[in-house]
Every structure is written in C-alpha cells, then in structure tokens.
Amino acid sequence: DAKTTQPNSMESNEEEPVHLPCNHSTISGTDYIHWYRQLPSQGPEYVIHGLTSNVNNRMASLAIAEDRKSSTLILHRATLRDAAVYYCILSWGNTGKLIFGQGTTLQVKP
Amino acid sequence: NAGVTQTPKFRILKIGQSMTLQCTQDMNHNYMYWYRQDPGMGLKLIYYSVGAGITDKGEVPNGYNVSRSTTEDFPLRLELAAPSQTSVYFCASSTRTDGAFFGQGTRLTVV
C-alpha cells in the first residue's frame, strides 16, 4: 500500500505563500494524489486532487513532480483561517481507498 | 444539496450496548467510507464500500460491522460498545476519480 510522508508541522506568516510538501515514492500509476484539511473540531475538507498534471482551484494549487514521487500543495496567500492539519493521501488504484497519515499542522502567524 | 449527513451528532453509550451510526449521501457517489478519529490523532479507516452490496475492511474494523444495501446509505453498527470505541466517527463519500466529501461527524462516548 502506497504511503505518504509529510512534515509534522510548518509555520507561515499571514498573507505569504505556503508550500506544503508530500513524498509518495511508492505511488502507482493509477493512484490519485489528494489533499484535505481539517480545521479544529471539524470534519476533513477536500482541498484539491490530481493524477499527473498540476491543478489549480479557488482554494489552492497542486504541483506534482514529473516522476509523481512527490507533490506540493500551494496556498497562495495564507490567512489565519488556513491554520489546520493538512493531509496528503493517495487513493489506491482501483479501490479508491483513502488512507490518512498524520498530516502537517500548519500554523499561520499574524 | 445536503451532501453527507450523519446522525446522531452526539451519543453516550454504556459498555455492552449496541447502536447504529447512520450515514446518507445524496450525490450518487459509489464510494463510501467510515473513519474514526481519537483525540489528537489522525483518521483511521474502519470500513469502506465501492458500491451497493460491496464492503471491505479498512485499518481498524474490529468491533464494527457495515452494510450497503443502497447507494445512498452506509450505516455503521457497533454491537458491544467498549470504552476503546470512544471517538469521533466520520462518514465520507466520493467517486472513483474525484475528491471525497465528509459528514460533520458523530461524537461517541462509551462509559
């Protein structure tokens, strides 16, 4: 089962860009890369996902390495409301199974 | 669109009691999931389903059962509640290729 590795915590200043890294060296060709975040006392919230190409949406951008062994979630301008735990996970092959790791706790300083 | 709806939001059970956590989605998603999250920890997958009539174990299935008789519903059954099952339970749904939507959770305490 493909796993992901993320830093335990990161800090950012408000209104600055944030780059959250994720390693997934055992990713298979059919695994999608998903990012979710969880604010305190709330359920996880979908952020973005992709397969091979970089992706953009209103919340963030996802940059996927050419070999797909790593990816980076980019928050273009961090706000205090972006302080959360960010999870990088893979949807496994044909099962679509989503296994969460420990995630990265992002602190945003005013 | 209601999305993923979980009931109840809160529940206190006594040791040995049984209960069913309900989960319903109105997005016609084939994939559905149950997770538990202990305080200060990440989410652990209990069971998942790729379509009506099909279920499979996740990381921590012991003490739980599920069924998937319809696309919309994916109930989670606790047969003999134990203190170790005190947790927040999240249900989610998705398609094969899109992101997952989560419910607001059920906070369960077993005393």
JSON list of N, CA and C in Angstrom, two decimals, chain B residues 16-75:
[
{"chain": "B", "resi": 16, "resn": "GLY", "atom": "N", "xyz": [-21.23, -2.41, 26.51]},
{"chain": "B", "resi": 16, "resn": "GLY", "atom": "CA", "xyz": [-22.05, -3.56, 26.14]},
{"chain": "B", "resi": 16, "resn": "GLY", "atom": "C", "xyz": [-23.28, -3.22, 25.32]},
{"chain": "B", "resi": 17, "resn": "GLN", "atom": "N", "xyz": [-23.66, -1.94, 25.26]},
{"chain": "B", "resi": 17, "resn": "GLN", "atom": "CA", "xyz": [-24.81, -1.57, 24.45]},
{"chain": "B", "resi": 17, "resn": "GLN", "atom": "C", "xyz": [-24.44, -1.58, 22.98]},
{"chain": "B", "resi": 18, "resn": "SER", "atom": "N", "xyz": [-25.46, -1.56, 22.14]},
{"chain": "B", "resi": 18, "resn": "SER", "atom": "CA", "xyz": [-25.25, -1.54, 20.69]},
{"chain": "B", "resi": 18, "resn": "SER", "atom": "C", "xyz": [-25.89, -0.29, 20.11]},
{"chain": "B", "resi": 19, "resn": "MET", "atom": "N", "xyz": [-25.40, 0.11, 18.96]},
{"chain": "B", "resi": 19, "resn": "MET", "atom": "CA", "xyz": [-26.02, 1.24, 18.27]},
{"chain": "B", "resi": 19, "resn": "MET", "atom": "C", "xyz": [-25.58, 1.24, 16.80]},
{"chain": "B", "resi": 20, "resn": "THR", "atom": "N", "xyz": [-26.33, 1.98, 16.01]},
{"chain": "B", "resi": 20, "resn": "THR", "atom": "CA", "xyz": [-26.02, 2.15, 14.61]},
{"chain": "B", "resi": 20, "resn": "THR", "atom": "C", "xyz": [-25.82, 3.63, 14.31]},
{"chain": "B", "resi": 21, "resn": "LEU", "atom": "N", "xyz": [-24.68, 3.94, 13.73]},
{"chain": "B", "resi": 21, "resn": "LEU", "atom": "CA", "xyz": [-24.43, 5.29, 13.25]},
{"chain": "B", "resi": 21, "resn": "LEU", "atom": "C", "xyz": [-24.91, 5.35, 11.79]},
{"chain": "B", "resi": 22, "resn": "GLN", "atom": "N", "xyz": [-25.74, 6.35, 11.52]},
{"chain": "B", "resi": 22, "resn": "GLN", "atom": "CA", "xyz": [-26.31, 6.47, 10.19]},
{"chain": "B", "resi": 22, "resn": "GLN", "atom": "C", "xyz": [-25.49, 7.42, 9.32]},
{"chain": "B", "resi": 23, "resn": "CYS", "atom": "N", "xyz": [-25.40, 7.09, 8.04]},
{"chain": "B", "resi": 23, "resn": "CYS", "atom": "CA", "xyz": [-24.72, 7.95, 7.07]},
{"chain": "B", "resi": 23, "resn": "CYS", "atom": "C", "xyz": [-25.50, 7.89, 5.76]},
{"chain": "B", "resi": 24, "resn": "THR", "atom": "N", "xyz": [-25.85, 9.03, 5.25]},
{"chain": "B", "resi": 24, "resn": "THR", "atom": "CA", "xyz": [-26.59, 9.13, 3.98]},
{"chain": "B", "resi": 24, "resn": "THR", "atom": "C", "xyz": [-25.96, 10.20, 3.11]},
{"chain": "B", "resi": 25, "resn": "GLN", "atom": "N", "xyz": [-25.83, 9.90, 1.82]},
{"chain": "B", "resi": 25, "resn": "GLN", "atom": "CA", "xyz": [-25.33, 10.90, 0.88]},
{"chain": "B", "resi": 25, "resn": "GLN", "atom": "C", "xyz": [-26.28, 11.00, -0.31]},
{"chain": "B", "resi": 26, "resn": "ASP", "atom": "N", "xyz": [-26.40, 12.21, -0.83]},
{"chain": "B", "resi": 26, "resn": "ASP", "atom": "CA", "xyz": [-27.35, 12.45, -1.92]},
{"chain": "B", "resi": 26, "resn": "ASP", "atom": "C", "xyz": [-26.65, 12.86, -3.21]},
{"chain": "B", "resi": 27, "resn": "MET", "atom": "N", "xyz": [-25.38, 12.46, -3.36]},
{"chain": "B", "resi": 27, "resn": "MET", "atom": "CA", "xyz": [-24.59, 12.84, -4.52]},
{"chain": "B", "resi": 27, "resn": "MET", "atom": "C", "xyz": [-24.40, 11.68, -5.49]},
{"chain": "B", "resi": 28, "resn": "ASN", "atom": "N", "xyz": [-25.06, 10.58, -5.23]},
{"chain": "B", "resi": 28, "resn": "ASN", "atom": "CA", "xyz": [-24.96, 9.39, -6.08]},
{"chain": "B", "resi": 28, "resn": "ASN", "atom": "C", "xyz": [-23.53, 8.87, -6.19]},
{"chain": "B", "resi": 29, "resn": "HIS", "atom": "N", "xyz": [-22.78, 9.01, -5.10]},
{"chain": "B", "resi": 29, "resn": "HIS", "atom": "CA", "xyz": [-21.41, 8.53, -5.08]},
{"chain": "B", "resi": 29, "resn": "HIS", "atom": "C", "xyz": [-21.38, 7.02, -4.85]},
{"chain": "B", "resi": 30, "resn": "ASN", "atom": "N", "xyz": [-20.51, 6.33, -5.58]},
{"chain": "B", "resi": 30, "resn": "ASN", "atom": "CA", "xyz": [-20.39, 4.89, -5.38]},
{"chain": "B", "resi": 30, "resn": "ASN", "atom": "C", "xyz": [-19.55, 4.56, -4.15]},
{"chain": "B", "resi": 31, "resn": "TYR", "atom": "N", "xyz": [-18.52, 5.37, -3.88]},
{"chain": "B", "resi": 31, "resn": "TYR", "atom": "CA", "xyz": [-17.60, 5.06, -2.80]},
{"chain": "B", "resi": 31, "resn": "TYR", "atom": "C", "xyz": [-18.05, 5.72, -1.50]},
{"chain": "B", "resi": 32, "resn": "MET", "atom": "N", "xyz": [-18.04, 4.92, -0.43]},
{"chain": "B", "resi": 32, "resn": "MET", "atom": "CA", "xyz": [-18.35, 5.47, 0.89]},
{"chain": "B", "resi": 32, "resn": "MET", "atom": "C", "xyz": [-17.39, 4.90, 1.91]},
{"chain": "B", "resi": 33, "resn": "TYR", "atom": "N", "xyz": [-17.15, 5.69, 2.97]},
{"chain": "B", "resi": 33, "resn": "TYR", "atom": "CA", "xyz": [-16.11, 5.35, 3.95]},
{"chain": "B", "resi": 33, "resn": "TYR", "atom": "C", "xyz": [-16.61, 5.65, 5.36]},
{"chain": "B", "resi": 34, "resn": "TRP", "atom": "N", "xyz": [-16.07, 4.88, 6.31]},
{"chain": "B", "resi": 34, "resn": "TRP", "atom": "CA", "xyz": [-16.22, 5.22, 7.72]},
{"chain": "B", "resi": 34, "resn": "TRP", "atom": "C", "xyz": [-14.83, 5.33, 8.34]},
{"chain": "B", "resi": 35, "resn": "TYR", "atom": "N", "xyz": [-14.63, 6.43, 9.07]},
{"chain": "B", "resi": 35, "resn": "TYR", "atom": "CA", "xyz": [-13.38, 6.68, 9.79]},
{"chain": "B", "resi": 35, "resn": "TYR", "atom": "C", "xyz": [-13.69, 6.94, 11.25]},
{"chain": "B", "resi": 36, "resn": "ARG", "atom": "N", "xyz": [-12.68, 6.68, 12.09]},
{"chain": "B", "resi": 36, "resn": "ARG", "atom": "CA", "xyz": [-12.73, 7.13, 13.46]},
{"chain": "B", "resi": 36, "resn": "ARG", "atom": "C", "xyz": [-11.52, 8.00, 13.74]},
{"chain": "B", "resi": 37, "resn": "GLN", "atom": "N", "xyz": [-11.70, 8.97, 14.62]},
{"chain": "B", "resi": 37, "resn": "GLN", "atom": "CA", "xyz": [-10.60, 9.86, 14.98]},
{"chain": "B", "resi": 37, "resn": "GLN", "atom": "C", "xyz": [-10.57, 10.02, 16.49]},
{"chain": "B", "resi": 38, "resn": "ASP", "atom": "N", "xyz": [-9.53, 9.49, 17.09]},
{"chain": "B", "resi": 38, "resn": "ASP", "atom": "CA", "xyz": [-9.34, 9.63, 18.53]},
{"chain": "B", "resi": 38, "resn": "ASP", "atom": "C", "xyz": [-8.73, 11.00, 18.83]},
{"chain": "B", "resi": 39, "resn": "PRO", "atom": "N", "xyz": [-8.90, 11.51, 20.04]},
{"chain": "B", "resi": 39, "resn": "PRO", "atom": "CA", "xyz": [-8.42, 12.86, 20.36]},
{"chain": "B", "resi": 39, "resn": "PRO", "atom": "C", "xyz": [-6.94, 13.06, 20.02]},
{"chain": "B", "resi": 40, "resn": "GLY", "atom": "N", "xyz": [-6.66, 14.11, 19.27]},
{"chain": "B", "resi": 40, "resn": "GLY", "atom": "CA", "xyz": [-5.29, 14.46, 18.93]},
{"chain": "B", "resi": 40, "resn": "GLY", "atom": "C", "xyz": [-4.63, 13.56, 17.90]},
{"chain": "B", "resi": 41, "resn": "MET", "atom": "N", "xyz": [-5.41, 12.67, 17.30]},
{"chain": "B", "resi": 41, "resn": "MET", "atom": "CA", "xyz": [-4.84, 11.71, 16.37]},
{"chain": "B", "resi": 41, "resn": "MET", "atom": "C", "xyz": [-5.42, 11.92, 14.96]},
{"chain": "B", "resi": 42, "resn": "GLY", "atom": "N", "xyz": [-4.87, 11.19, 14.01]},
{"chain": "B", "resi": 42, "resn": "GLY", "atom": "CA", "xyz": [-5.38, 11.24, 12.65]},
{"chain": "B", "resi": 42, "resn": "GLY", "atom": "C", "xyz": [-6.57, 10.32, 12.45]},
{"chain": "B", "resi": 43, "resn": "LEU", "atom": "N", "xyz": [-7.08, 10.29, 11.25]},
{"chain": "B", "resi": 43, "resn": "LEU", "atom": "CA", "xyz": [-8.24, 9.45, 10.93]},
{"chain": "B", "resi": 43, "resn": "LEU", "atom": "C", "xyz": [-7.80, 8.04, 10.58]},
{"chain": "B", "resi": 44, "resn": "LYS", "atom": "N", "xyz": [-8.55, 7.07, 11.10]},
{"chain": "B", "resi": 44, "resn": "LYS", "atom": "CA", "xyz": [-8.31, 5.67, 10.79]},
{"chain": "B", "resi": 44, "resn": "LYS", "atom": "C", "xyz": [-9.51, 5.11, 10.03]},
{"chain": "B", "resi": 45, "resn": "LEU", "atom": "N", "xyz": [-9.26, 4.41, 8.94]},
{"chain": "B", "resi": 45, "resn": "LEU", "atom": "CA", "xyz": [-10.32, 3.85, 8.12]},
{"chain": "B", "resi": 45, "resn": "LEU", "atom": "C", "xyz": [-10.87, 2.59, 8.77]},
{"chain": "B", "resi": 46, "resn": "ILE", "atom": "N", "xyz": [-12.18, 2.54, 8.98]},
{"chain": "B", "resi": 46, "resn": "ILE", "atom": "CA", "xyz": [-12.82, 1.38, 9.61]},
{"chain": "B", "resi": 46, "resn": "ILE", "atom": "C", "xyz": [-13.30, 0.40, 8.54]},
{"chain": "B", "resi": 47, "resn": "TYR", "atom": "N", "xyz": [-14.18, 0.88, 7.68]},
{"chain": "B", "resi": 47, "resn": "TYR", "atom": "CA", "xyz": [-14.71, 0.11, 6.57]},
{"chain": "B", "resi": 47, "resn": "TYR", "atom": "C", "xyz": [-14.92, 1.04, 5.39]},
{"chain": "B", "resi": 48, "resn": "TYR", "atom": "N", "xyz": [-14.96, 0.46, 4.21]},
{"chain": "B", "resi": 48, "resn": "TYR", "atom": "CA", "xyz": [-15.31, 1.24, 3.04]},
{"chain": "B", "resi": 48, "resn": "TYR", "atom": "C", "xyz": [-16.11, 0.38, 2.07]},
{"chain": "B", "resi": 49, "resn": "SER", "atom": "N", "xyz": [-16.73, 1.06, 1.11]},
{"chain": "B", "resi": 49, "resn": "SER", "atom": "CA", "xyz": [-17.60, 0.38, 0.15]},
{"chain": "B", "resi": 49, "resn": "SER", "atom": "C", "xyz": [-17.43, 1.03, -1.22]},
{"chain": "B", "resi": 50, "resn": "VAL", "atom": "N", "xyz": [-17.34, 0.21, -2.24]},
{"chain": "B", "resi": 50, "resn": "VAL", "atom": "CA", "xyz": [-17.19, 0.74, -3.60]},
{"chain": "B", "resi": 50, "resn": "VAL", "atom": "C", "xyz": [-18.50, 0.70, -4.37]},
{"chain": "B", "resi": 51, "resn": "GLY", "atom": "N", "xyz": [-19.56, 0.27, -3.71]},
{"chain": "B", "resi": 51, "resn": "GLY", "atom": "CA", "xyz": [-20.86, 0.26, -4.36]},
{"chain": "B", "resi": 51, "resn": "GLY", "atom": "C", "xyz": [-21.85, -0.55, -3.55]},
{"chain": "B", "resi": 52, "resn": "ALA", "atom": "N", "xyz": [-23.11, -0.44, -3.88]},
{"chain": "B", "resi": 52, "resn": "ALA", "atom": "CA", "xyz": [-24.15, -1.18, -3.16]},
{"chain": "B", "resi": 52, "resn": "ALA", "atom": "C", "xyz": [-23.84, -2.67, -3.18]},
{"chain": "B", "resi": 53, "resn": "GLY", "atom": "N", "xyz": [-23.92, -3.28, -2.00]},
{"chain": "B", "resi": 53, "resn": "GLY", "atom": "CA", "xyz": [-23.69, -4.71, -1.87]},
{"chain": "B", "resi": 53, "resn": "GLY", "atom": "C", "xyz": [-22.23, -5.11, -1.69]},
{"chain": "B", "resi": 54, "resn": "ILE", "atom": "N", "xyz": [-21.31, -4.13, -1.71]},
{"chain": "B", "resi": 54, "resn": "ILE", "atom": "CA", "xyz": [-19.88, -4.43, -1.61]},
{"chain": "B", "resi": 54, "resn": "ILE", "atom": "C", "xyz": [-19.27, -3.62, -0.47]},
{"chain": "B", "resi": 55, "resn": "THR", "atom": "N", "xyz": [-18.67, -4.33, 0.49]},
{"chain": "B", "resi": 55, "resn": "THR", "atom": "CA", "xyz": [-17.97, -3.66, 1.59]},
{"chain": "B", "resi": 55, "resn": "THR", "atom": "C", "xyz": [-16.64, -4.35, 1.82]},
{"chain": "B", "resi": 56, "resn": "ASP", "atom": "N", "xyz": [-15.73, -3.62, 2.43]},
{"chain": "B", "resi": 56, "resn": "ASP", "atom": "CA", "xyz": [-14.41, -4.20, 2.72]},
{"chain": "B", "resi": 56, "resn": "ASP", "atom": "C", "xyz": [-13.84, -3.54, 3.95]},
{"chain": "B", "resi": 57, "resn": "LYS", "atom": "N", "xyz": [-12.96, -4.30, 4.65]},
{"chain": "B", "resi": 57, "resn": "LYS", "atom": "CA", "xyz": [-12.35, -3.81, 5.87]},
{"chain": "B", "resi": 57, "resn": "LYS", "atom": "C", "xyz": [-11.29, -2.77, 5.58]},
{"chain": "B", "resi": 58, "resn": "GLY", "atom": "N", "xyz": [-11.18, -1.84, 6.52]},
{"chain": "B", "resi": 58, "resn": "GLY", "atom": "CA", "xyz": [-10.12, -0.86, 6.47]},
{"chain": "B", "resi": 58, "resn": "GLY", "atom": "C", "xyz": [-9.02, -1.22, 7.45]},
{"chain": "B", "resi": 59, "resn": "GLU", "atom": "N", "xyz": [-8.48, -0.21, 8.13]},
{"chain": "B", "resi": 59, "resn": "GLU", "atom": "CA", "xyz": [-7.36, -0.42, 9.05]},
{"chain": "B", "resi": 59, "resn": "GLU", "atom": "C", "xyz": [-7.80, -0.95, 10.41]},
{"chain": "B", "resi": 60, "resn": "VAL", "atom": "N", "xyz": [-8.98, -0.54, 10.88]},
{"chain": "B", "resi": 60, "resn": "VAL", "atom": "CA", "xyz": [-9.39, -0.86, 12.25]},
{"chain": "B", "resi": 60, "resn": "VAL", "atom": "C", "xyz": [-10.83, -1.37, 12.28]},
{"chain": "B", "resi": 61, "resn": "PRO", "atom": "N", "xyz": [-11.15, -2.52, 11.67]},
{"chain": "B", "resi": 61, "resn": "PRO", "atom": "CA", "xyz": [-12.54, -2.96, 11.57]},
{"chain": "B", "resi": 61, "resn": "PRO", "atom": "C", "xyz": [-13.10, -3.69, 12.80]},
{"chain": "B", "resi": 62, "resn": "ASN", "atom": "N", "xyz": [-12.23, -4.14, 13.71]},
{"chain": "B", "resi": 62, "resn": "ASN", "atom": "CA", "xyz": [-12.70, -4.98, 14.81]},
{"chain": "B", "resi": 62, "resn": "ASN", "atom": "C", "xyz": [-13.69, -4.23, 15.69]},
{"chain": "B", "resi": 63, "resn": "GLY", "atom": "N", "xyz": [-14.82, -4.87, 15.98]},
{"chain": "B", "resi": 63, "resn": "GLY", "atom": "CA", "xyz": [-15.85, -4.29, 16.83]},
{"chain": "B", "resi": 63, "resn": "GLY", "atom": "C", "xyz": [-16.92, -3.54, 16.06]},
{"chain": "B", "resi": 64, "resn": "TYR", "atom": "N", "xyz": [-16.81, -3.55, 14.73]},
{"chain": "B", "resi": 64, "resn": "TYR", "atom": "CA", "xyz": [-17.76, -2.82, 13.89]},
{"chain": "B", "resi": 64, "resn": "TYR", "atom": "C", "xyz": [-18.27, -3.71, 12.76]},
{"chain": "B", "resi": 65, "resn": "ASN", "atom": "N", "xyz": [-19.44, -3.37, 12.27]},
{"chain": "B", "resi": 65, "resn": "ASN", "atom": "CA", "xyz": [-19.98, -4.00, 11.08]},
{"chain": "B", "resi": 65, "resn": "ASN", "atom": "C", "xyz": [-20.65, -2.95, 10.21]},
{"chain": "B", "resi": 66, "resn": "VAL", "atom": "N", "xyz": [-20.70, -3.20, 8.92]},
{"chain": "B", "resi": 66, "resn": "VAL", "atom": "CA", "xyz": [-21.36, -2.27, 8.00]},
{"chain": "B", "resi": 66, "resn": "VAL", "atom": "C", "xyz": [-22.21, -3.06, 7.02]},
{"chain": "B", "resi": 67, "resn": "SER", "atom": "N", "xyz": [-23.07, -2.33, 6.35]},
{"chain": "B", "resi": 67, "resn": "SER", "atom": "CA", "xyz": [-23.86, -2.88, 5.25]},
{"chain": "B", "resi": 67, "resn": "SER", "atom": "C", "xyz": [-24.05, -1.78, 4.22]},
{"chain": "B", "resi": 68, "resn": "ARG", "atom": "N", "xyz": [-24.29, -2.16, 3.00]},
{"chain": "B", "resi": 68, "resn": "ARG", "atom": "CA", "xyz": [-24.51, -1.17, 1.94]},
{"chain": "B", "resi": 68, "resn": "ARG", "atom": "C", "xyz": [-25.59, -1.73, 1.00]},
{"chain": "B", "resi": 69, "resn": "SER", "atom": "N", "xyz": [-26.83, -1.57, 1.42]},
{"chain": "B", "resi": 69, "resn": "SER", "atom": "CA", "xyz": [-27.93, -2.09, 0.63]},
{"chain": "B", "resi": 69, "resn": "SER", "atom": "C", "xyz": [-28.37, -1.12, -0.46]},
{"chain": "B", "resi": 70, "resn": "THR", "atom": "N", "xyz": [-28.06, 0.15, -0.29]},
{"chain": "B", "resi": 70, "resn": "THR", "atom": "CA", "xyz": [-28.39, 1.16, -1.31]},
{"chain": "B", "resi": 70, "resn": "THR", "atom": "C", "xyz": [-27.17, 2.02, -1.59]},
{"chain": "B", "resi": 71, "resn": "THR", "atom": "N", "xyz": [-27.19, 2.75, -2.68]},
{"chain": "B", "resi": 71, "resn": "THR", "atom": "CA", "xyz": [-26.09, 3.67, -2.97]},
{"chain": "B", "resi": 71, "resn": "THR", "atom": "C", "xyz": [-26.01, 4.77, -1.94]},
{"chain": "B", "resi": 72, "resn": "GLU", "atom": "N", "xyz": [-27.17, 5.20, -1.42]},
{"chain": "B", "resi": 72, "resn": "GLU", "atom": "CA", "xyz": [-27.22, 6.38, -0.56]},
{"chain": "B", "resi": 72, "resn": "GLU", "atom": "C", "xyz": [-26.76, 6.12, 0.87]},
{"chain": "B", "resi": 73, "resn": "ASP", "atom": "N", "xyz": [-27.00, 4.93, 1.40]},
{"chain": "B", "resi": 73, "resn": "ASP", "atom": "CA", "xyz": [-26.84, 4.69, 2.83]},
{"chain": "B", "resi": 73, "resn": "ASP", "atom": "C", "xyz": [-25.70, 3.74, 3.16]},
{"chain": "B", "resi": 74, "resn": "PHE", "atom": "N", "xyz": [-24.99, 4.06, 4.23]},
{"chain": "B", "resi": 74, "resn": "PHE", "atom": "CA", "xyz": [-23.85, 3.22, 4.64]},
{"chain": "B", "resi": 74, "resn": "PHE", "atom": "C", "xyz": [-23.81, 3.25, 6.18]},
{"chain": "B", "resi": 75, "resn": "PRO", "atom": "N", "xyz": [-24.67, 2.50, 6.86]},
{"chain": "B", "resi": 75, "resn": "PRO", "atom": "CA", "xyz": [-24.69, 2.51, 8.32]},
{"chain": "B", "resi": 75, "resn": "PRO", "atom": "C", "xyz": [-23.54, 1.73, 8.93]}
]
